[in-house]
JSON list of C-alpha atoms in Angstrom, two decimals:
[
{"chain": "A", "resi": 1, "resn": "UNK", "atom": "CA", "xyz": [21.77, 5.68, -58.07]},
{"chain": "A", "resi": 2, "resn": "UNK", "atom": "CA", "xyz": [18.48, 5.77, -59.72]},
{"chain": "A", "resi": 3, "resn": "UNK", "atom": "CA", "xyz": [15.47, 8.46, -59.19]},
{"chain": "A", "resi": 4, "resn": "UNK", "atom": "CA", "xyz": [13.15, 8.40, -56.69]},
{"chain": "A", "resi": 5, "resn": "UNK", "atom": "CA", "xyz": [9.95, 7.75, -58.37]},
{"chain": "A", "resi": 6, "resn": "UNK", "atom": "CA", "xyz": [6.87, 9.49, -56.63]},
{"chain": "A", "resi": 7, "resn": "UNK", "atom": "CA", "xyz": [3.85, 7.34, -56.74]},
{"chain": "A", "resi": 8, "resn": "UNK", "atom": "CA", "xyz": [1.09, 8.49, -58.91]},
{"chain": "A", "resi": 9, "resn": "UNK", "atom": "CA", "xyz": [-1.22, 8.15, -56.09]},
{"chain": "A", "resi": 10, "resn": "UNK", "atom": "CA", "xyz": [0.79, 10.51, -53.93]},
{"chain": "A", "resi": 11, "resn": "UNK", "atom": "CA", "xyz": [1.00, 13.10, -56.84]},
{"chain": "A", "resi": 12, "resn": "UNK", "atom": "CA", "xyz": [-2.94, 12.77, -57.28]},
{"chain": "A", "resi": 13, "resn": "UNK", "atom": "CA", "xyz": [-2.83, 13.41, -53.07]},
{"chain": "A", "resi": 14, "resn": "UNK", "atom": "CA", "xyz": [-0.58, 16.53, -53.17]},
{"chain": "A", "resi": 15, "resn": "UNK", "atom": "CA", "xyz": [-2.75, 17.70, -56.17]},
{"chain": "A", "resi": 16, "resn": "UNK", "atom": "CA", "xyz": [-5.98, 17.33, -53.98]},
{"chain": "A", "resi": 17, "resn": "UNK", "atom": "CA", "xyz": [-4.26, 19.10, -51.30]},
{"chain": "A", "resi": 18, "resn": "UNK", "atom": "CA", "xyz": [-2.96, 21.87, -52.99]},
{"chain": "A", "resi": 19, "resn": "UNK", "atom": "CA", "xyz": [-6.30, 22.46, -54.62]},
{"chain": "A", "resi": 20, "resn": "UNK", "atom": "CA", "xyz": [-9.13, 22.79, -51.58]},
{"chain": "A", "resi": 21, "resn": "UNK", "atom": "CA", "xyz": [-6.87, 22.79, -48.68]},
{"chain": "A", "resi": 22, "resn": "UNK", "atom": "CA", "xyz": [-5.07, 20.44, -46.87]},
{"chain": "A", "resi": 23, "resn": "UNK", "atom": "CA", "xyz": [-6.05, 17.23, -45.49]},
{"chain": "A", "resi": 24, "resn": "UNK", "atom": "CA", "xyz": [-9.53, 17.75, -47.52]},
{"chain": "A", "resi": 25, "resn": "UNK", "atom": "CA", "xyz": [-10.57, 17.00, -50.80]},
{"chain": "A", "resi": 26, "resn": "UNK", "atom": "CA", "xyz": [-13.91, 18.26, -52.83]},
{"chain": "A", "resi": 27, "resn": "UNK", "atom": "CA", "xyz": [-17.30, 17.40, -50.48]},
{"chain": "A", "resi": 28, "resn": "UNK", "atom": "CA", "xyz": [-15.66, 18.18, -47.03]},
{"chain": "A", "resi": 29, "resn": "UNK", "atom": "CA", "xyz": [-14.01, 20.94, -48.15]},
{"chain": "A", "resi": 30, "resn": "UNK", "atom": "CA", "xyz": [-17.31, 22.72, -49.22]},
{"chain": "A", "resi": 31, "resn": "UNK", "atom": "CA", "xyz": [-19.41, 21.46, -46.25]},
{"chain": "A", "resi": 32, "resn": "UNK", "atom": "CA", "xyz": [-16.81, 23.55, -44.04]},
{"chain": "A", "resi": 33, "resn": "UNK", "atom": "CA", "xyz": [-16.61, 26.34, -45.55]},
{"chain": "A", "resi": 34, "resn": "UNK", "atom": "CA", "xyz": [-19.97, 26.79, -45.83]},
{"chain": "A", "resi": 35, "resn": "UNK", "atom": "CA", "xyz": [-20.54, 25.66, -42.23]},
{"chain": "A", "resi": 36, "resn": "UNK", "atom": "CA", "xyz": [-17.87, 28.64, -41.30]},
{"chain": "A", "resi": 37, "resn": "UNK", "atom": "CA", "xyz": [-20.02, 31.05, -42.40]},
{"chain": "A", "resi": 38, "resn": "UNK", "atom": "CA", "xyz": [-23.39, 32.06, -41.02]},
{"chain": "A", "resi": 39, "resn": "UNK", "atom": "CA", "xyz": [-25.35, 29.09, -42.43]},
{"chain": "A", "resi": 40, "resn": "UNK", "atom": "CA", "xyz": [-28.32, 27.65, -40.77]},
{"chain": "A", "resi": 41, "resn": "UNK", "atom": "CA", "xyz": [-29.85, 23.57, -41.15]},
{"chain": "A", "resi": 42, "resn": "UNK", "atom": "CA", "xyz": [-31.90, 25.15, -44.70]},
{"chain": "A", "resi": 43, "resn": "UNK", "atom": "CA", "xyz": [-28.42, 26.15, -45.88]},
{"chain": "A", "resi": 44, "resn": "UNK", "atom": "CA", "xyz": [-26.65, 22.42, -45.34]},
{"chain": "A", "resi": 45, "resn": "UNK", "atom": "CA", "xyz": [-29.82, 20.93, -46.60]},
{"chain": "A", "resi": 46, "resn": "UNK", "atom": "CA", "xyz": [-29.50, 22.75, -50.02]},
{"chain": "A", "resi": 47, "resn": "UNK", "atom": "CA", "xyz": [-26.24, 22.04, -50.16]},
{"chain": "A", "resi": 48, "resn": "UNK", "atom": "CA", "xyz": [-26.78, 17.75, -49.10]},
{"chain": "A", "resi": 49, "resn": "UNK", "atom": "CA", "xyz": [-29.56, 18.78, -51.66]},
{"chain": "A", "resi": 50, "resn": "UNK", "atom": "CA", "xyz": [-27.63, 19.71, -54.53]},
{"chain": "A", "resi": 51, "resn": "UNK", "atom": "CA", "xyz": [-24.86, 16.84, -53.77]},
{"chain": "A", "resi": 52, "resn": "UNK", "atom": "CA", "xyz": [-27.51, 14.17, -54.21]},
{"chain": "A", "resi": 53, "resn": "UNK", "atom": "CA", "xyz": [-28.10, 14.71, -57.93]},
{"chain": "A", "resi": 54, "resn": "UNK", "atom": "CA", "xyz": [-24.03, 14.80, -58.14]},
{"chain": "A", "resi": 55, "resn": "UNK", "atom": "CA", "xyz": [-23.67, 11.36, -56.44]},
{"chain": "A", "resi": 56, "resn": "UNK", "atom": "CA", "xyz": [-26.71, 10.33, -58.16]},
{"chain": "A", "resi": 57, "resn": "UNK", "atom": "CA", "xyz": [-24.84, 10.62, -61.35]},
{"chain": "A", "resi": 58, "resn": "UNK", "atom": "CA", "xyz": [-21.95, 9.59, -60.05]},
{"chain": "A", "resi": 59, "resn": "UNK", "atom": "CA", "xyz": [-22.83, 6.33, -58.70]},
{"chain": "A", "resi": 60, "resn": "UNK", "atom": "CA", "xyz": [-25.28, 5.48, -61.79]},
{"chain": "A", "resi": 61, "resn": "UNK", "atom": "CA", "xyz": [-21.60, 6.19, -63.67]},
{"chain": "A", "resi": 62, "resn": "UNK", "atom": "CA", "xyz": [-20.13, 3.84, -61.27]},
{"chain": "A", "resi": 63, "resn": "UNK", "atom": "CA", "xyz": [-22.99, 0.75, -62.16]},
{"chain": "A", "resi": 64, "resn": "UNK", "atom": "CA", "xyz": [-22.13, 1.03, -65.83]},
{"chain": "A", "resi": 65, "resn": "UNK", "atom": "CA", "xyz": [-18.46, 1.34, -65.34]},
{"chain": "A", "resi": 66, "resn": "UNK", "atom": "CA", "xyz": [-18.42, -1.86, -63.26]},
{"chain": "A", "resi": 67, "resn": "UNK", "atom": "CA", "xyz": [-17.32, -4.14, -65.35]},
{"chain": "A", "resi": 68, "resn": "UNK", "atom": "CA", "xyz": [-14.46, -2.27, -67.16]},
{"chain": "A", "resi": 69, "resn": "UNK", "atom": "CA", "xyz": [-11.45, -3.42, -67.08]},
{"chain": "A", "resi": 70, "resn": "UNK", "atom": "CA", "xyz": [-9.53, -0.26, -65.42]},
{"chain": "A", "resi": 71, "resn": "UNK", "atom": "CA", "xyz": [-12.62, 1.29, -63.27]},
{"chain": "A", "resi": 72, "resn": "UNK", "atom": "CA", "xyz": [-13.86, -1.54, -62.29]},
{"chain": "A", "resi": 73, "resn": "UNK", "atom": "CA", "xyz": [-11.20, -2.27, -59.14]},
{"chain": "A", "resi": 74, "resn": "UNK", "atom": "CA", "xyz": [-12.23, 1.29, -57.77]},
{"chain": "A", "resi": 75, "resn": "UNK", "atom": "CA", "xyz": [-15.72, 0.61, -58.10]},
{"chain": "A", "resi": 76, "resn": "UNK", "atom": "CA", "xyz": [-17.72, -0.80, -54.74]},
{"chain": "A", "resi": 77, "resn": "UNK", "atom": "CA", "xyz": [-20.88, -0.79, -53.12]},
{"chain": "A", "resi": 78, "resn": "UNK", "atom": "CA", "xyz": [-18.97, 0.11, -49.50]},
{"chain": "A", "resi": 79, "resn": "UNK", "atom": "CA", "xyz": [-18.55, 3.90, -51.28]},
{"chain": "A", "resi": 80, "resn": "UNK", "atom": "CA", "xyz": [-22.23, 4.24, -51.92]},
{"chain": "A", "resi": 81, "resn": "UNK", "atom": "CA", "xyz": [-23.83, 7.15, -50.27]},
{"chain": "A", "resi": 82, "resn": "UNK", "atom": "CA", "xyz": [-27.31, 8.16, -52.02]},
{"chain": "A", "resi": 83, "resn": "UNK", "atom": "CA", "xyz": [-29.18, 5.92, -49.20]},
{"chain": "A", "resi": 84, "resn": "UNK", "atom": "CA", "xyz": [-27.57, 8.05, -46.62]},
{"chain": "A", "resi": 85, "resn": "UNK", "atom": "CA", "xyz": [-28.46, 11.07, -48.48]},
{"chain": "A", "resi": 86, "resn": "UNK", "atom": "CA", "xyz": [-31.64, 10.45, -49.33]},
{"chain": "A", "resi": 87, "resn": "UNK", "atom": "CA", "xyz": [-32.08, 9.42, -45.67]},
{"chain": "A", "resi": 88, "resn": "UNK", "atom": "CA", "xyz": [-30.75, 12.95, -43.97]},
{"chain": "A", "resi": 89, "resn": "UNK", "atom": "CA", "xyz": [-33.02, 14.86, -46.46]},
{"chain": "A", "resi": 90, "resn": "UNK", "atom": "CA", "xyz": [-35.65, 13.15, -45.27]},
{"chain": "A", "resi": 91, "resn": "UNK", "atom": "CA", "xyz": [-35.00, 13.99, -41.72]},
{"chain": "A", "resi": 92, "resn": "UNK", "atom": "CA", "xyz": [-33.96, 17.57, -42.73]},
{"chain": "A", "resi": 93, "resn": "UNK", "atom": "CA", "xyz": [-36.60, 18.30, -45.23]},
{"chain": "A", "resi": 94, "resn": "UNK", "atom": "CA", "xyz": [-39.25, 15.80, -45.04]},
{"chain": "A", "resi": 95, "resn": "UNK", "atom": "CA", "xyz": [-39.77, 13.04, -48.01]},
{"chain": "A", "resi": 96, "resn": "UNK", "atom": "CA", "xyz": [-40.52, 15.37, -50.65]},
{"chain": "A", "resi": 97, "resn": "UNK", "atom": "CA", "xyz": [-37.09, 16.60, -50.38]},
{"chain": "A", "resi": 98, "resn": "UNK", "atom": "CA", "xyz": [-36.83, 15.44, -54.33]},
{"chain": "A", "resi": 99, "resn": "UNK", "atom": "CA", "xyz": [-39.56, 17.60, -55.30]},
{"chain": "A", "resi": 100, "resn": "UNK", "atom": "CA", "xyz": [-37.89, 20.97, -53.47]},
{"chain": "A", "resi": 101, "resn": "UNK", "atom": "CA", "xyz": [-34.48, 20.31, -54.59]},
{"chain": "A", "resi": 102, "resn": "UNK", "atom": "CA", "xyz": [-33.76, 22.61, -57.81]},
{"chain": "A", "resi": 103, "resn": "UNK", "atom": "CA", "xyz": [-29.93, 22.31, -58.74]},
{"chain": "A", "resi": 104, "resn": "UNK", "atom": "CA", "xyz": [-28.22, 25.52, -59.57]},
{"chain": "A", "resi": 105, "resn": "UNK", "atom": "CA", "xyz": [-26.18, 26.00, -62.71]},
{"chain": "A", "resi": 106, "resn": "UNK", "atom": "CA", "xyz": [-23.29, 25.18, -61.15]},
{"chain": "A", "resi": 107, "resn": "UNK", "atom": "CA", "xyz": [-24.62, 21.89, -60.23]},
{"chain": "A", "resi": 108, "resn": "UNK", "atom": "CA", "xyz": [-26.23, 20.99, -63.36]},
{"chain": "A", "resi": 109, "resn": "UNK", "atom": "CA", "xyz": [-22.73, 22.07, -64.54]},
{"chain": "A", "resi": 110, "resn": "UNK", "atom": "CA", "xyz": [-20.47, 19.27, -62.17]},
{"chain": "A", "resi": 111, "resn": "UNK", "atom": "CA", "xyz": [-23.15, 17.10, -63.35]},
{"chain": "A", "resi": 112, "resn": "UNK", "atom": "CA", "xyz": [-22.67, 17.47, -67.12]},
{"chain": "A", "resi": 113, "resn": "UNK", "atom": "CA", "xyz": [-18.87, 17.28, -66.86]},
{"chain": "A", "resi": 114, "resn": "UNK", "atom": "CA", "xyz": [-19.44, 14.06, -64.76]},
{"chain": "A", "resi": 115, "resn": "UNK", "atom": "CA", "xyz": [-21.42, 11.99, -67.46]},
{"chain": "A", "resi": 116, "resn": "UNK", "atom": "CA", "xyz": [-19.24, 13.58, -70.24]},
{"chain": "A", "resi": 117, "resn": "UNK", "atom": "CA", "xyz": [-16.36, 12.21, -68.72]},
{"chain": "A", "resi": 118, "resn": "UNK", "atom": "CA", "xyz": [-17.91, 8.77, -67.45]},
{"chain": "A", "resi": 119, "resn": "UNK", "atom": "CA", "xyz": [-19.41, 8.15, -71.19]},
{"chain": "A", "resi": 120, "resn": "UNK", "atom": "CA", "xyz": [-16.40, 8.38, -72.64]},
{"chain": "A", "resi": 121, "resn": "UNK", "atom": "CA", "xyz": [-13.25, 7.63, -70.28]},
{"chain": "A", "resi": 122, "resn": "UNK", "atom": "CA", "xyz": [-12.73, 5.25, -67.31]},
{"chain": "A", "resi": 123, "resn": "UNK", "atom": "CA", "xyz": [-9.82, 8.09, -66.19]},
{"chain": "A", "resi": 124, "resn": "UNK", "atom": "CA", "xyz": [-12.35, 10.80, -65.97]},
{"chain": "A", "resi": 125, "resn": "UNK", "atom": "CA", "xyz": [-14.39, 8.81, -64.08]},
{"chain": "A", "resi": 126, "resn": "UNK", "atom": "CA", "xyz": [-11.98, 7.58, -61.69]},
{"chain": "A", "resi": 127, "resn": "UNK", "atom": "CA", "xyz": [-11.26, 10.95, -60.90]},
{"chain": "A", "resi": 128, "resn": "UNK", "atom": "CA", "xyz": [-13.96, 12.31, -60.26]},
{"chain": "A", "resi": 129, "resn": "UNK", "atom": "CA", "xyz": [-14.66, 9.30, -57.87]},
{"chain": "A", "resi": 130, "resn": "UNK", "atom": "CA", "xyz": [-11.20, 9.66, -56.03]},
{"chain": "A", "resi": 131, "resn": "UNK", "atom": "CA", "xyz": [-11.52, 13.37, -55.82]},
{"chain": "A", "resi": 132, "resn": "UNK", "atom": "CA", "xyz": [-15.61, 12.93, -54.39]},
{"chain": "A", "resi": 133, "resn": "UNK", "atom": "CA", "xyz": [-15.11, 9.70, -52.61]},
{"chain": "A", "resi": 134, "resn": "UNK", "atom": "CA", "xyz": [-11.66, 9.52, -50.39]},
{"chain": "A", "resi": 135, "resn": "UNK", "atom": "CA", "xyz": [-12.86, 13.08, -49.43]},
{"chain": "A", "resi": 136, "resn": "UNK", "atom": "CA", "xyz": [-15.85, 11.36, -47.73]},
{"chain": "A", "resi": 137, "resn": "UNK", "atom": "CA", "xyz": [-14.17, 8.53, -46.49]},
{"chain": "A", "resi": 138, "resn": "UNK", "atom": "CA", "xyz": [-11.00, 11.23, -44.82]},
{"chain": "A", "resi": 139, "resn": "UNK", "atom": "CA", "xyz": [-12.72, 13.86, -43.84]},
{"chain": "A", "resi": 140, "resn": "UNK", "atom": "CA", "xyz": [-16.12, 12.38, -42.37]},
{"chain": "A", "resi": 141, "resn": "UNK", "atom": "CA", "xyz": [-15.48, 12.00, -39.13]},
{"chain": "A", "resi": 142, "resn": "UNK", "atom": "CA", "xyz": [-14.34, 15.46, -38.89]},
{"chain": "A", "resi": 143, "resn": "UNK", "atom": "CA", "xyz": [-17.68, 16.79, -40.54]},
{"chain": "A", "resi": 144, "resn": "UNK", "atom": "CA", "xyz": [-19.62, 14.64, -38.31]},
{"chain": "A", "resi": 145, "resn": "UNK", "atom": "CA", "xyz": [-18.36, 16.48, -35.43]},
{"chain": "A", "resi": 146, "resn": "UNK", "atom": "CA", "xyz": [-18.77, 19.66, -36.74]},
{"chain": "A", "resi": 147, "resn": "UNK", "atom": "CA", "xyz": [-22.41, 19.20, -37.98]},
{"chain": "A", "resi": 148, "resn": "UNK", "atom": "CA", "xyz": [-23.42, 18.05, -34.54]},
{"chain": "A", "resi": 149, "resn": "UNK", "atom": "CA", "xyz": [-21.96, 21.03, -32.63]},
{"chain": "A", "resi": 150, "resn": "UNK", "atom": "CA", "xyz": [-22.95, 22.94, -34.88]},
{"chain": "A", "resi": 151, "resn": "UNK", "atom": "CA", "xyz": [-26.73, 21.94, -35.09]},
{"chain": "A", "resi": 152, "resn": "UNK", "atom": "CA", "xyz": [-27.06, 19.41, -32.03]},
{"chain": "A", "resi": 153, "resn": "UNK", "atom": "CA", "xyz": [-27.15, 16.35, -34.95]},
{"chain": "A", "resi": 154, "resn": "UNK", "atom": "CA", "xyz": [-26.09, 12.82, -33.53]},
{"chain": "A", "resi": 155, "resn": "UNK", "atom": "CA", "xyz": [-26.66, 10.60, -36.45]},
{"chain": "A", "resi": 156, "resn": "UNK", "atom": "CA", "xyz": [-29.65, 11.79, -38.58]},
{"chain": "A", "resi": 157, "resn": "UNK", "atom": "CA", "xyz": [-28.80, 14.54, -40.68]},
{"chain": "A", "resi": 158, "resn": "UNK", "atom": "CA", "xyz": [-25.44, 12.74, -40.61]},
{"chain": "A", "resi": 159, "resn": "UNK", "atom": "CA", "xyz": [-25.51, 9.55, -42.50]},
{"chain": "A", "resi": 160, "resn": "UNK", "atom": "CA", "xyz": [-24.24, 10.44, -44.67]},
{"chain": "A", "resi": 161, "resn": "UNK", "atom": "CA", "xyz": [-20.53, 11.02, -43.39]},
{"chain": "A", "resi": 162, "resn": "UNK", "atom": "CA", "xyz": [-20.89, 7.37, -41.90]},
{"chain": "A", "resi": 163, "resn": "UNK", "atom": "CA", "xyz": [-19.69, 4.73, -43.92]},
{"chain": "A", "resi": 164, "resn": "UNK", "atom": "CA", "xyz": [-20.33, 2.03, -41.95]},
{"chain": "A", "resi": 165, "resn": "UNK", "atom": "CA", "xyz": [-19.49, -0.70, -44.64]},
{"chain": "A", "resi": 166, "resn": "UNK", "atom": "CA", "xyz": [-16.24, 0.40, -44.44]},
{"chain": "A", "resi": 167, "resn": "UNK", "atom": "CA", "xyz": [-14.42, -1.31, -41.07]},
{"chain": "A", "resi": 168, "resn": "UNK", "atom": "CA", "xyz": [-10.91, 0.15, -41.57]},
{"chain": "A", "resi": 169, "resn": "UNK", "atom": "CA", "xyz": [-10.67, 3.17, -43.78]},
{"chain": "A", "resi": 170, "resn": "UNK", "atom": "CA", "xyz": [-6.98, 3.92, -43.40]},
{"chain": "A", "resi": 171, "resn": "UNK", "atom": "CA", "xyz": [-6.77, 0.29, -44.95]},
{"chain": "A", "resi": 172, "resn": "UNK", "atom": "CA", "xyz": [-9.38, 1.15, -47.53]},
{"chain": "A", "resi": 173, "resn": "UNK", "atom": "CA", "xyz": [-7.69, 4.02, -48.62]},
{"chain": "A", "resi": 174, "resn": "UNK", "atom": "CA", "xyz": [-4.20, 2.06, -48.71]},
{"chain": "A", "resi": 175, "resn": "UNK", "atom": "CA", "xyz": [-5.80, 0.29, -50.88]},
{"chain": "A", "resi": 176, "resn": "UNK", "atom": "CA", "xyz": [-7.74, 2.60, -52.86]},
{"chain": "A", "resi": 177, "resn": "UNK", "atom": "CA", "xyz": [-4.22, 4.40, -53.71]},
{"chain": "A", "resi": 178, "resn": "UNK", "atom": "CA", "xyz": [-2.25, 0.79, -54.85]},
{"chain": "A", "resi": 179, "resn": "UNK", "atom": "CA", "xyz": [-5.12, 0.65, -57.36]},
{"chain": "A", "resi": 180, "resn": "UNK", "atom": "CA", "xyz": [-4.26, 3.84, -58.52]},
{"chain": "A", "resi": 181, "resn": "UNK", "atom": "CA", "xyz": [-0.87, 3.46, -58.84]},
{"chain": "A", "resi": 182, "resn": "UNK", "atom": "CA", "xyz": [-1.26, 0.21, -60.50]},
{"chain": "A", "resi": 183, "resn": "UNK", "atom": "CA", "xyz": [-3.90, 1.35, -63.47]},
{"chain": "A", "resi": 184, "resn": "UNK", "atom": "CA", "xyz": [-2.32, 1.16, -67.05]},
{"chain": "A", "resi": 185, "resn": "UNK", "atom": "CA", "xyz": [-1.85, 4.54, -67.64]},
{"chain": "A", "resi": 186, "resn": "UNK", "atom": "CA", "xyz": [0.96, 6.31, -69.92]},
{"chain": "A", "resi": 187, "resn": "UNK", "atom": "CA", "xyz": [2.25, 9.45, -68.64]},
{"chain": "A", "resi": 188, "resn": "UNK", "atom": "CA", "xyz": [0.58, 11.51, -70.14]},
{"chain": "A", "resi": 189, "resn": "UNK", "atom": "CA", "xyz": [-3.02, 10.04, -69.42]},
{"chain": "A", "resi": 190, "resn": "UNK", "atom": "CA", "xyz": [-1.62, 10.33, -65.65]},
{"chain": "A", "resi": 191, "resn": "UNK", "atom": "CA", "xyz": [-1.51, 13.70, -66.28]},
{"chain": "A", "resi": 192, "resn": "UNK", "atom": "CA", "xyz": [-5.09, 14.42, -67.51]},
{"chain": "A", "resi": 193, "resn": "UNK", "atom": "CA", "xyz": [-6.46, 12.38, -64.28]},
{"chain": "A", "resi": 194, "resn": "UNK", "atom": "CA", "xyz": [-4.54, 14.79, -62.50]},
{"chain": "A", "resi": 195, "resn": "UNK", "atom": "CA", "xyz": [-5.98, 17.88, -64.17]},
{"chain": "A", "resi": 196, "resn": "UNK", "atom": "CA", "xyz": [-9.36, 15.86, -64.07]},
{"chain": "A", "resi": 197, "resn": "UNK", "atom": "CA", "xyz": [-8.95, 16.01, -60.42]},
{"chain": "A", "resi": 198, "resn": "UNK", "atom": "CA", "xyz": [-8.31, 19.73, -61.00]},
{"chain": "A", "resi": 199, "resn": "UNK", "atom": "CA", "xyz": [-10.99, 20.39, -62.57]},
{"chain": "A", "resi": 200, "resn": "UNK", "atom": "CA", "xyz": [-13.67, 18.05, -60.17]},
{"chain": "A", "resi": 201, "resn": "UNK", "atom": "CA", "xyz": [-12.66, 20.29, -57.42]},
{"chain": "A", "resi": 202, "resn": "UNK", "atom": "CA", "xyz": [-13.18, 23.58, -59.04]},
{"chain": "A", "resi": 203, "resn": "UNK", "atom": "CA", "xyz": [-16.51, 22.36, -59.76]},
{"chain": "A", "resi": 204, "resn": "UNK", "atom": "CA", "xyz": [-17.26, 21.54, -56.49]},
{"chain": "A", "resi": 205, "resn": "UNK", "atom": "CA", "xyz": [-15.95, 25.06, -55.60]},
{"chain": "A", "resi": 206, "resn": "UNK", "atom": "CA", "xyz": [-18.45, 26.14, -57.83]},
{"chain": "A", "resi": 207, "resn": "UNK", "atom": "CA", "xyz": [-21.39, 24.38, -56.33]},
{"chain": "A", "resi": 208, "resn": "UNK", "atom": "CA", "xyz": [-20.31, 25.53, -53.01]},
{"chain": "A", "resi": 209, "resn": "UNK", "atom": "CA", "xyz": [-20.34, 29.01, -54.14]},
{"chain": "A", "resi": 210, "resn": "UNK", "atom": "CA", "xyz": [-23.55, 28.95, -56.14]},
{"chain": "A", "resi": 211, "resn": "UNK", "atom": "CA", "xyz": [-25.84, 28.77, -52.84]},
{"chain": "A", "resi": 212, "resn": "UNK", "atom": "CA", "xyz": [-23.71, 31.94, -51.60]},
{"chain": "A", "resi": 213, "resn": "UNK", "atom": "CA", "xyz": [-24.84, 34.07, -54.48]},
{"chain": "A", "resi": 214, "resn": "UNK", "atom": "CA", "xyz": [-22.92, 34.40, -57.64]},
{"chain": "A", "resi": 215, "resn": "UNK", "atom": "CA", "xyz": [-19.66, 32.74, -58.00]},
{"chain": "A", "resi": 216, "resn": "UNK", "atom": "CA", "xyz": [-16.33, 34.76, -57.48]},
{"chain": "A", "resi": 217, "resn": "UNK", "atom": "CA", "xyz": [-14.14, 35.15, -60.33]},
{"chain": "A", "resi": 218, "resn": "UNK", "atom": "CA", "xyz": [-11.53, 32.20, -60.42]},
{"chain": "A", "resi": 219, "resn": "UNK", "atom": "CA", "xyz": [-14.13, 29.75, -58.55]},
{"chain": "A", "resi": 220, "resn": "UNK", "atom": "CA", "xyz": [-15.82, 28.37, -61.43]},
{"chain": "A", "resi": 221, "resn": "UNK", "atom": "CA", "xyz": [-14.31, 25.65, -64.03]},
{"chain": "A", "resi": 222, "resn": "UNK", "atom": "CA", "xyz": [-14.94, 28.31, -66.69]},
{"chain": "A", "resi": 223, "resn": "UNK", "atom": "CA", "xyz": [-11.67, 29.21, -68.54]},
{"chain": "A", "resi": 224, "resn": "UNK", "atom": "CA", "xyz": [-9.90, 26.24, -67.68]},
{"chain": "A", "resi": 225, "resn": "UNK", "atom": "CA", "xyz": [-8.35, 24.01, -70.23]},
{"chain": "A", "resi": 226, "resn": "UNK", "atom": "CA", "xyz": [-9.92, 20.42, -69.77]},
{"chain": "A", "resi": 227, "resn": "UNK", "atom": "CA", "xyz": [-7.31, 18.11, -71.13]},
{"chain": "A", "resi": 228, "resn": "UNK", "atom": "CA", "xyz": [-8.45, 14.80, -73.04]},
{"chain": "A", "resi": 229, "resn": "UNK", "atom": "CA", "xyz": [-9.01, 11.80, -70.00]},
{"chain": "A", "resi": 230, "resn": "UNK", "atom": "CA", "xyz": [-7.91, 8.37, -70.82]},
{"chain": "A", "resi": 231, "resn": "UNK", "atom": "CA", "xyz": [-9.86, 5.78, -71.53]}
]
């Protein structure tokens, strides 16, 4: 009787899991633990602030990787959320929001590893959009309701966890995972995506932790090895 073989995508889940809590991955899991503590609307607005220049890079990493061969299937307009962004911040902070927004070190930090990775490897880049995007797309709905008993917010200051170009996310994300399972990936570039994944959520960590004060030891992506991502 041969092995069971687990799915790559379902090893990239458990990863993502294991790493920021269960059920969550990366954005979600910082909005709520930020939103646990005492924050107030300034606090979510830095930190919607500092994810726009993260999905800013992000998605300008997603035009040029568009026409690869092995990002290109993960790669949709359906995922994109700087409109929605932009749009809350300029219901929560008026449409100089741009101007105000100063990223922290932390972010300028996600950001760096993000077009390191996209410039040079598709499998960086794809997991840094699994680990930032299927976060969005599972745990949005949950945020939603949160933010608005939390601050009274019906769908301004809350685009951004709507993807309405998406009708049937469970199916999206069905599909999202067959992709992953079917990239062209040795074992051992399956293993760097999974300790890029690592890595994009200790960033995030970071991020979240910047606008607290200074990061905890063990929050930050310093000391970690970054493993070569394939191309």
């Amino acid at each position: 009787m041969s092995p069971t073989v687990t799915p790559f995508s379902e090893l990239l889940r458990r990863r993502s899991r294991t790493d920021v809590g269960a059920g969550t991955v990366a954005w979600t899991g910082g909005a709520h633990d930020l939103l646990a503590g005492e924050c107030d609307v300034a606090d979510y607005a830095d930190l919607l602030g500092q994810y726009a220049v993260v999905y800013d890079a992000l998605e300008r990493a997603a035009e040029r990787m568009a026409d690869h061969p092995v990002a290109a299937p993960f790669v949709t307009a359906q995922l994109t959320r700087m409109p929605a962004i932009r749009a809350d911040l300029e219901y929560l902070v008026g449409p100089d929001w741009s101007e105000l927004c100063c990223p922290t070190a932390a972010t300028t930090a996600y950001v760096r590893r993000l077009n390191e990775v996209a410039a040079t490897s598709p499998g960086g880049f794809v997991a840094h959009h699994y680990t930032r995007y299927l976060g969005d797309l599972s745990g949005g709905p949950t945020l939603a309701r949160l933010l608005e008993e939390r601050f009274g917010f019906d769908t301004n200051g809350v685009l951004f966890t709507i993807f309405d170009q998406v009708a049937d996310p469970a199916a999206f994300e069905d599909t999202y995972r067959a992709q992953l399972d079917a990239a062209p990936w040795s074992a051992a570039e399956r293993e760097a995506v999974l300790a890029e994944v690592d890595l994009a959520a200790g960033l995030d960590r970071a991020l979240v932790a910047s606008l607290r004060g200074p990061a905890p030891v063990g929050t930050t992506a310093a000391g970690r090895t970054v493993h070569p991502v394939p191309a």
